[in-house]
XYZ file of C-alpha atoms in Angstrom:
564
model
C 0.467 8.949 -25.188
C -1.181 10.316 -22.065
C -0.523 12.746 -19.270
C -1.922 13.846 -15.884
C -2.024 17.438 -14.667
C -3.129 18.514 -11.198
C -3.926 22.171 -10.520
C -4.307 23.751 -7.050
C -5.982 20.675 -5.602
C -7.434 20.911 -2.076
C -8.873 17.940 -0.197
C -10.327 18.011 3.311
C -10.926 14.904 5.432
C -14.390 14.265 6.922
C -13.119 15.422 10.327
C -12.220 18.830 8.883
C -8.458 18.379 8.614
C -6.854 19.493 5.357
C -5.017 16.519 3.877
C -3.866 18.088 0.597
C -3.473 21.846 0.262
C -2.996 23.612 -3.096
C -1.288 20.643 -4.760
C -0.106 21.180 -8.345
C 2.092 18.994 -10.575
C 2.236 17.396 -14.007
C 3.294 13.910 -15.125
C 4.162 14.087 -18.809
C 3.963 11.561 -21.617
C 5.783 8.312 -20.928
C 7.110 9.337 -17.508
C 7.380 6.686 -14.774
C 6.768 8.588 -11.529
C 6.728 7.126 -8.033
C 4.488 8.694 -5.386
C 6.076 8.323 -1.951
C 5.674 9.812 1.511
C 4.731 8.913 5.088
C 1.790 6.605 5.708
C -1.373 8.674 5.871
C 0.134 11.630 4.003
C -2.426 11.275 1.216
C -0.805 9.160 -1.506
C -3.772 6.833 -2.021
C -6.197 9.741 -1.682
C -4.311 11.619 -4.394
C -4.635 8.622 -6.720
C -8.357 8.423 -5.903
C -8.734 12.119 -6.745
C -7.030 11.589 -10.100
C -9.155 8.493 -10.793
C -12.349 10.359 -9.881
C -13.245 8.060 -6.986
C -13.489 11.086 -4.662
C -14.003 14.789 -5.361
C -11.708 17.614 -4.210
C -12.894 20.694 -2.357
C -11.324 22.761 -5.117
C -8.800 22.465 -7.915
C -8.689 20.542 -11.153
C -7.546 17.180 -12.538
C -6.889 16.875 -16.262
C -5.704 13.727 -18.022
C -5.472 12.385 -21.552
C -5.244 8.937 -23.080
C -7.560 7.130 -20.669
C -6.912 6.083 -17.058
C -6.178 2.500 -16.013
C -6.375 2.141 -12.225
C -5.062 -0.548 -9.873
C -6.350 0.241 -6.401
C -4.470 -0.616 -3.231
C -6.753 -3.537 -2.469
C -8.094 -5.334 -5.532
C -11.851 -5.080 -5.492
C -11.660 -1.581 -4.011
C -14.185 1.119 -4.809
C -14.683 2.075 -8.430
C -16.634 4.949 -9.958
C -19.581 2.567 -10.350
C -19.786 2.329 -6.579
C -18.442 -1.094 -5.667
C -18.317 -1.740 -1.974
C -14.568 -1.450 -1.416
C -14.147 -5.049 -0.292
C -10.656 -6.320 0.210
C -9.628 -9.620 -1.330
C -10.669 -12.643 0.645
C -11.065 -16.291 -0.130
C -14.822 -16.123 0.184
C -15.824 -12.851 -1.414
C -17.449 -14.696 -4.334
C -16.180 -12.470 -7.136
C -15.054 -14.119 -10.343
C -11.937 -13.539 -12.408
C -14.169 -12.000 -15.076
C -15.445 -9.443 -12.542
C -11.889 -8.731 -11.406
C -10.789 -7.931 -14.951
C -13.915 -5.897 -15.688
C -13.102 -3.740 -12.656
C -9.932 -2.505 -14.416
C -11.416 -2.369 -17.938
C -12.309 0.921 -19.662
C -15.571 2.453 -18.393
C -17.413 1.812 -21.678
C -16.668 -1.919 -21.445
C -17.727 -2.081 -17.790
C -21.020 -0.340 -18.470
C -21.782 -2.497 -21.522
C -20.947 -5.648 -19.565
C -23.366 -4.643 -16.798
C -26.152 -4.095 -19.332
C -25.393 -7.443 -20.970
C -25.522 -9.221 -17.608
C -28.885 -7.651 -16.799
C -30.202 -8.676 -20.245
C -28.995 -12.262 -19.713
C -30.756 -12.437 -16.341
C -33.939 -11.106 -17.935
C -33.723 -13.819 -20.621
C -33.574 -16.453 -17.907
C -36.782 -15.116 -16.344
C -38.820 -14.628 -19.542
C -38.152 -15.398 -23.202
C -40.489 -13.034 -25.023
C -39.699 -11.004 -28.148
C -39.082 -7.754 -26.268
C -36.544 -9.407 -23.952
C -34.825 -11.079 -26.891
C -34.475 -7.716 -28.664
C -32.979 -6.139 -25.540
C -30.576 -9.038 -25.229
C -29.530 -8.722 -28.887
C -29.006 -4.970 -28.417
C -26.918 -5.585 -25.272
C -24.687 -7.994 -27.221
C -24.256 -5.403 -29.970
C -23.455 -2.672 -27.435
C -20.890 -4.891 -25.708
C -19.241 -5.646 -29.051
C -19.249 -1.963 -30.069
C -17.677 -1.000 -26.715
C -14.797 -3.383 -27.429
C -15.879 -6.090 -24.983
C -15.092 -9.086 -27.184
C -11.821 -7.521 -28.319
C -10.721 -7.026 -24.734
C -11.598 -10.646 -23.909
C -9.033 -11.684 -26.529
C -6.553 -9.455 -24.709
C -7.518 -11.005 -21.363
C -6.838 -14.455 -22.787
C -3.244 -13.431 -23.535
C -2.982 -11.912 -20.056
C -4.303 -15.051 -18.351
C -1.859 -17.271 -20.225
C 1.083 -14.948 -19.463
C 0.203 -14.547 -15.779
C -1.279 -17.918 -14.846
C -0.597 -20.358 -17.672
C -4.309 -20.863 -18.280
C -6.763 -19.470 -20.821
C -9.349 -16.845 -20.004
C -12.160 -19.296 -20.755
C -10.743 -21.676 -18.138
C -10.520 -18.883 -15.548
C -13.390 -16.471 -16.196
C -15.883 -18.072 -13.790
C -13.311 -19.055 -11.160
C -13.639 -17.298 -7.816
C -10.917 -14.730 -7.252
C -10.302 -16.283 -3.836
C -8.897 -19.429 -5.492
C -5.970 -17.340 -6.761
C -3.175 -16.153 -4.508
C -2.806 -12.418 -3.928
C 0.260 -12.373 -6.173
C -1.592 -14.168 -8.975
C -4.414 -11.636 -8.759
C -1.958 -8.738 -8.931
C -0.004 -10.234 -11.833
C -3.202 -10.834 -13.838
C -4.482 -7.290 -13.289
C -1.073 -5.773 -14.078
C -0.907 -7.736 -17.332
C -4.371 -6.451 -18.250
C -3.480 -2.821 -17.516
C -0.064 -2.887 -19.176
C -1.497 -4.533 -22.321
C -4.756 -2.566 -22.248
C -5.790 0.570 -24.156
C -5.402 3.121 -21.348
C -2.293 5.265 -21.790
C -2.065 6.482 -18.165
C -1.764 3.948 -15.341
C -2.370 4.701 -11.663
C -0.905 1.826 -9.648
C -1.388 1.813 -5.874
C 1.236 -0.525 -4.398
C 1.300 -2.892 -7.407
C 4.220 -4.866 -5.933
C 2.309 -5.962 -2.830
C 1.763 -9.752 -2.832
C 4.257 -10.228 -5.671
C 7.178 -12.555 -5.048
C 10.659 -11.343 -5.938
C 10.653 -12.770 -9.492
C 7.278 -11.075 -9.910
C 8.744 -7.774 -8.740
C 11.647 -8.143 -11.146
C 9.125 -8.778 -13.941
C 7.190 -5.649 -12.890
C 10.354 -3.530 -12.895
C 11.128 -4.606 -16.453
C 7.529 -4.138 -17.613
C 7.410 -0.597 -16.235
C 10.690 0.311 -17.905
C 9.539 -1.078 -21.263
C 5.970 0.234 -21.450
C 5.437 3.511 -23.346
C 2.540 4.331 -21.024
C 2.648 7.134 -18.456
C 2.736 5.614 -14.961
C 2.134 7.081 -11.505
C 2.669 4.431 -8.840
C 2.787 4.145 -5.075
C 5.384 1.726 -3.696
C 7.501 1.261 -0.592
C 9.889 -1.230 -2.205
C 13.169 0.653 -2.455
C 14.643 -1.748 -4.989
C 11.656 -1.392 -7.297
C 11.741 2.401 -6.932
C 15.430 2.451 -7.831
C 14.957 0.186 -10.850
C 11.718 1.519 -12.345
C 11.047 5.170 -11.427
C 12.571 8.162 -13.198
C 10.696 10.783 -11.133
C 9.927 10.846 -7.413
C 6.818 12.754 -6.307
C 6.836 13.219 -2.530
C 3.692 13.922 -0.497
C 4.620 15.636 2.765
C 2.872 18.075 5.092
C -0.123 18.484 2.804
C 1.830 19.393 -0.291
C 4.131 17.794 -2.860
C 7.584 18.293 -4.279
C 9.240 16.512 -7.189
C 12.731 15.077 -7.486
C 13.533 14.956 -11.172
C 16.058 12.133 -10.865
C 15.727 8.504 -9.860
C 15.498 7.029 -6.384
C 19.251 6.580 -6.023
C 19.738 10.309 -5.441
C 16.466 10.906 -3.638
C 17.674 10.771 -0.018
C 20.392 13.348 -0.664
C 17.985 15.507 -2.660
C 15.539 15.501 0.258
C 18.255 16.467 2.730
C 19.437 19.269 0.438
C 15.883 20.529 -0.016
C 15.170 20.543 3.715
C 18.417 22.397 4.363
C 17.437 25.022 1.777
C 13.991 25.383 3.353
C 15.543 25.758 6.811
C 17.933 28.394 5.493
C 15.143 30.314 3.739
C 13.069 30.228 6.915
C 16.020 31.422 8.987
C 16.571 34.350 6.595
C 12.849 35.162 6.600
C 12.770 35.212 10.407
C 15.836 37.474 10.500
C 14.309 39.865 7.953
C 11.037 39.838 9.890
C 12.810 40.839 13.091
C 14.713 43.625 11.284
C 11.544 45.055 9.747
C 9.722 45.069 13.089
C 12.698 46.755 14.731
C 12.739 49.356 11.948
C 9.027 50.069 12.390
C 9.451 50.446 16.161
C 12.429 52.759 15.725
C 10.644 54.984 13.188
C 7.485 55.058 15.310
C 9.473 56.373 18.249
C 11.190 58.992 16.097
C 7.900 60.040 14.469
C 6.529 60.918 17.909
C 9.005 63.791 18.163
C 9.720 64.543 14.507
C 6.846 64.960 12.028
C 9.335 64.615 9.173
C 9.776 60.957 10.038
C 6.068 60.147 9.562
C 6.354 59.235 5.823
C 9.287 56.906 6.533
C 7.300 55.336 9.391
C 4.241 54.735 7.175
C 6.434 53.310 4.411
C 8.050 50.917 6.888
C 4.619 49.837 8.146
C 3.500 49.127 4.583
C 6.652 47.152 3.903
C 6.173 45.056 7.066
C 2.494 44.417 6.274
C 3.263 43.240 2.730
C 6.122 41.085 4.003
C 3.820 39.358 6.520
C 0.983 39.013 4.000
C 3.346 37.209 1.624
C 4.007 34.809 4.463
C 7.040 32.746 5.432
C 8.574 30.146 3.118
C 7.528 26.505 3.378
C 8.622 24.812 6.591
C 10.812 21.741 6.101
C 8.810 18.616 7.050
C 9.876 16.894 10.231
C 11.460 13.480 10.020
C 9.282 10.685 11.327
C 9.995 9.483 14.847
C 8.429 6.057 15.361
C 9.228 4.106 18.527
C 8.220 0.459 18.339
C 8.828 -1.141 21.728
C 8.351 -4.818 20.964
C 9.179 -6.603 24.226
C 8.400 -10.332 24.091
C 9.565 -12.593 26.887
C 11.593 -15.679 27.705
C 10.235 -18.988 26.406
C 11.406 -22.592 26.190
C 14.519 -23.271 24.128
C 12.542 -24.757 21.253
C 10.024 -22.157 20.133
C 8.641 -24.094 17.129
C 8.915 -27.789 16.294
C 7.611 -29.355 13.071
C 7.853 -33.037 12.222
C 6.709 -34.454 8.890
C 4.568 -31.354 8.424
C 2.648 -31.034 5.167
C -0.055 -28.464 4.544
C -2.428 -30.356 2.303
C -1.599 -29.997 -1.387
C 0.942 -27.220 -0.996
C 4.272 -28.801 -0.061
C 6.156 -31.974 0.682
C 6.574 -33.033 4.338
C 9.371 -31.262 6.185
C 10.972 -31.114 9.644
C 11.923 -27.882 11.386
C 13.192 -26.619 14.724
C 13.266 -22.916 15.552
C 15.018 -21.893 18.721
C 14.135 -19.108 21.120
C 15.405 -15.723 19.932
C 15.947 -16.678 16.277
C 14.870 -14.495 13.354
C 13.663 -16.716 10.501
C 12.594 -15.330 7.136
C 10.124 -17.499 5.203
C 10.781 -17.165 1.477
C 9.263 -18.611 -1.681
C 6.904 -17.934 -4.525
C 3.248 -17.016 -4.292
C 0.995 -20.007 -3.701
C 3.695 -22.136 -2.077
C 2.014 -22.239 1.343
C 3.987 -19.683 3.372
C 0.973 -17.794 4.706
C -0.834 -21.062 5.432
C 2.200 -22.112 7.503
C 2.038 -18.924 9.598
C -1.715 -19.257 10.015
C -1.283 -22.844 11.227
C 1.265 -21.745 13.845
C -1.104 -18.932 14.857
C -3.714 -21.553 15.736
C -6.009 -21.408 12.716
C -7.641 -24.663 11.510
C -5.443 -25.287 8.460
C -5.698 -28.780 6.922
C -2.380 -30.572 7.400
C -0.619 -33.797 8.257
C 2.301 -34.219 10.599
C 3.120 -32.183 13.680
C 3.452 -28.440 14.234
C 3.716 -27.408 17.870
C 4.912 -24.453 19.909
C 7.301 -24.602 22.846
C 6.699 -23.766 26.479
C 5.460 -20.201 27.138
C 5.365 -19.439 23.400
C 2.433 -17.131 22.709
C 1.979 -16.419 18.978
C 0.959 -13.039 17.620
C -0.081 -12.935 13.959
C 0.337 -9.948 11.610
C -2.163 -10.510 8.770
C -0.954 -9.448 5.350
C -4.372 -8.367 4.036
C -5.205 -6.475 7.278
C -8.434 -8.524 7.330
C -9.693 -7.827 10.850
C -13.521 -7.825 10.900
C -13.426 -7.316 14.667
C -11.738 -3.926 14.188
C -14.153 -2.594 11.562
C -16.102 0.487 12.626
C -13.796 1.197 15.571
C -11.150 3.863 15.973
C -7.517 3.185 16.949
C -8.091 4.930 20.274
C -11.147 2.771 21.025
C -9.331 -0.385 19.947
C -6.322 0.222 22.197
C -8.520 1.227 25.153
C -10.879 -1.759 24.779
C -8.424 -4.494 23.835
C -5.761 -3.537 26.343
C -7.658 -1.849 29.193
C -5.872 1.457 28.710
C -7.012 4.862 29.856
C -7.483 7.346 27.033
C -4.291 9.290 27.793
C -2.303 6.014 27.876
C -3.835 4.919 24.584
C -3.000 8.259 22.977
C 0.614 8.031 24.183
C 0.938 4.568 22.639
C -0.578 5.807 19.366
C 1.793 8.795 19.403
C 4.830 6.472 19.455
C 3.542 4.976 16.197
C 2.624 8.415 14.798
C -1.042 7.436 14.752
C -2.342 10.350 16.822
C -3.781 12.225 13.810
C -5.771 9.092 12.940
C -6.808 8.260 16.507
C -10.497 9.012 15.870
C -10.782 7.562 12.356
C -12.526 4.233 11.789
C -10.149 1.355 11.131
C -11.378 0.794 7.571
C -10.698 4.438 6.662
C -7.025 4.279 7.691
C -4.375 3.992 5.021
C -2.771 0.600 4.483
C 0.364 1.794 6.271
C -1.578 3.140 9.244
C -3.427 -0.163 9.562
C -0.097 -2.000 9.455
C 1.371 0.208 12.190
C -1.729 -0.262 14.330
C -1.416 -4.046 13.919
C 2.196 -3.880 15.099
C 1.196 -1.703 18.082
C -1.434 -4.269 19.080
C 1.216 -7.009 18.863
C 3.434 -4.923 21.127
C 0.722 -4.291 23.728
C -0.364 -7.960 23.786
C 2.991 -9.257 25.000
C 3.389 -12.036 22.443
C 6.614 -14.041 22.540
C 6.454 -15.359 18.950
C 5.802 -12.894 16.149
C 4.332 -14.370 12.964
C 4.615 -11.560 10.422
C 3.054 -11.965 6.972
C 4.615 -9.349 4.681
C 4.813 -6.695 7.438
C 6.643 -4.109 5.311
C 4.266 -4.238 2.324
C 2.351 -1.097 3.306
C 4.898 0.553 5.592
C 6.645 3.694 4.431
C 10.431 3.716 4.521
C 10.751 5.252 7.985
C 8.192 2.832 9.446
C 9.968 -0.179 7.920
C 13.242 0.960 9.470
C 11.514 1.443 12.842
C 10.085 -2.085 12.610
C 13.530 -3.496 11.923
C 14.935 -1.679 14.962
C 11.998 -2.945 17.046
C 12.634 -6.538 15.972
C 16.316 -6.178 16.814
C 15.397 -5.423 20.435
C 12.507 -7.910 20.644
C 13.039 -10.557 23.357
C 11.438 -13.439 21.535
C 11.271 -15.346 18.264
C 10.319 -13.967 14.854
C 9.040 -15.722 11.714
C 8.392 -13.382 8.819
C 7.081 -14.119 5.350
C 8.628 -11.502 3.097
C 9.441 -10.585 -0.482
C 11.230 -7.419 0.660
C 14.816 -7.913 -0.447
C 16.161 -5.253 1.916
C 14.176 -6.471 4.936
C 15.113 -10.127 4.365
C 18.835 -9.399 4.501
C 18.642 -8.812 8.291
C 17.452 -12.310 9.322
C 19.421 -15.196 10.872
C 17.962 -18.105 8.892
C 15.940 -18.587 5.742
C 13.193 -21.181 5.332
C 12.623 -21.578 1.604
C 9.382 -22.969 0.191
C 10.794 -24.188 -3.104
C 9.307 -24.394 -6.556
C 9.539 -28.199 -6.452
C 7.414 -28.436 -3.300
C 10.383 -29.027 -0.991
C 10.868 -26.884 2.100
C 14.525 -26.387 2.915
C 16.783 -24.069 4.884
C 19.405 -21.663 3.606
C 21.940 -19.341 5.190
C 21.307 -16.745 2.462
C 18.094 -15.445 0.848
C 16.904 -17.660 -2.008
C 14.216 -16.349 -4.363
C 12.820 -19.534 -5.894
C 9.953 -19.091 -8.355
C 7.346 -21.804 -8.825
C 7.272 -22.964 -12.437
C 4.164 -22.392 -14.551
C 3.673 -26.166 -14.792
C 3.812 -26.571 -11.016
C 1.421 -23.720 -10.417
C -0.924 -25.032 -13.109
C -0.975 -28.482 -11.521
C -1.485 -27.048 -8.004
C -4.417 -24.930 -9.143
C -6.066 -27.896 -10.823
C -5.606 -29.958 -7.660
C -7.216 -27.175 -5.598
C -10.167 -26.893 -7.977
C -10.662 -30.684 -7.983
C -10.536 -30.895 -4.196
C -12.764 -27.842 -3.748
C -10.304 -26.303 -1.323
C -10.004 -22.518 -1.946
C -6.579 -20.976 -1.885
C -5.707 -18.086 0.387
C -5.491 -14.637 -1.238
C -2.198 -14.206 0.591
C -0.103 -17.104 -0.641
């Protein structure tokens, strides 16, 4: 069994701001702890500190049992210095490379040496090269490389219904985001590492996949520290809640069901302690002033005056108690505008290889949730409506004055890379700097206003995307998993913003809480049919169907989206 212990950890951002200040906590053997807090509070950074991806200014990280790490975006930076790429259909990485990225360090290093030896053999076949190649094979075997490939075979069959040998040289981009996550989770949960750090493992998973993850987390004997914004998963899988707020952490020893009340009680206690401290501070200062005045006329009061001064100095040096963190105050002013009665019309629409033809009419002002399993074509459908060149047959057209705005699930925006939120808002929407800062303040993005887009947390990037949708005046919102990276307060603010939005909304979602607030449900079924429902339907694609669809994609040479 493994554990993680953090001692007096301090981390400072490149701009000089202290993100984490004197953080200390311990996650004991077999505990399933959820790390929650506002977007940008430092949850992902804390996981990176534990994993060794970044170094603290001071403090210590101690762990036992080996660390298995799932980063927020698969393909993110590892200790070996990968480039932090986010999943995309064309990134060229193979399934083998994906699994090696989450393998124990000894296996990764041996695999790299073996690959270099194989390349050398292709260039020259002399005795020295052959000996190096033979040694590399031995080293890989000694590191457990061939043993872990047997494990990966079981993982591939469980997650995708295919063997590892069938998948190992496949490009990661031919798998949906949910398939990638499920495969990596299987590898970590079945692997040798006894401590797992999982950064938003439920993102991209469909609801059956989330239910599987909840059960797997409950059953594993491993110690788990995970970041998630899915309240149902938190309630079902976590037995400790570690909250990152205002640069520090506090731990709720119970499950998520009692967390909200525990936070209110804690904040009330902190407010009361601060009130008492302020009152005592005032009394001590008044005492010092009174004794100072008396000591001017009575030398016998001098010792009492000095004692009071000492008491006040020590009281102030000890400092006030922790200030209760402020509740978030996000104001999403999604406006929209009047359009034709029919906002979206589809007739005999079929996105090639992903579904059977279907008809659809969406009327102005409706809220339609798009549900279904990973790989069923939901994200392709949104991308088609957004104007992307998606191969299809049939008709998909927008009504009069319908202007689509697309929220991209993977936050893949090359045009925003290297730019700060303030620059983006000023450039894209012709805003003066003070206007841009006011808009960012409504989304609580002011602290990140001068950070480059790629350095923002997933939640901050999501909020910035929503702000850009707001400022652009779109009348049709196409939202692909908008709540995946949003903290709880941000998700609630988005829901309130959509309630007041004067336009039409289509949202792909696997968020059970978020989906409950929609008018209609468009279900991409496991049998390839697209049908409507008045209630949420979580329909999982069968292994056979997914297997057949993957083979069809490979045969046709058409890569699948990492989203769906």
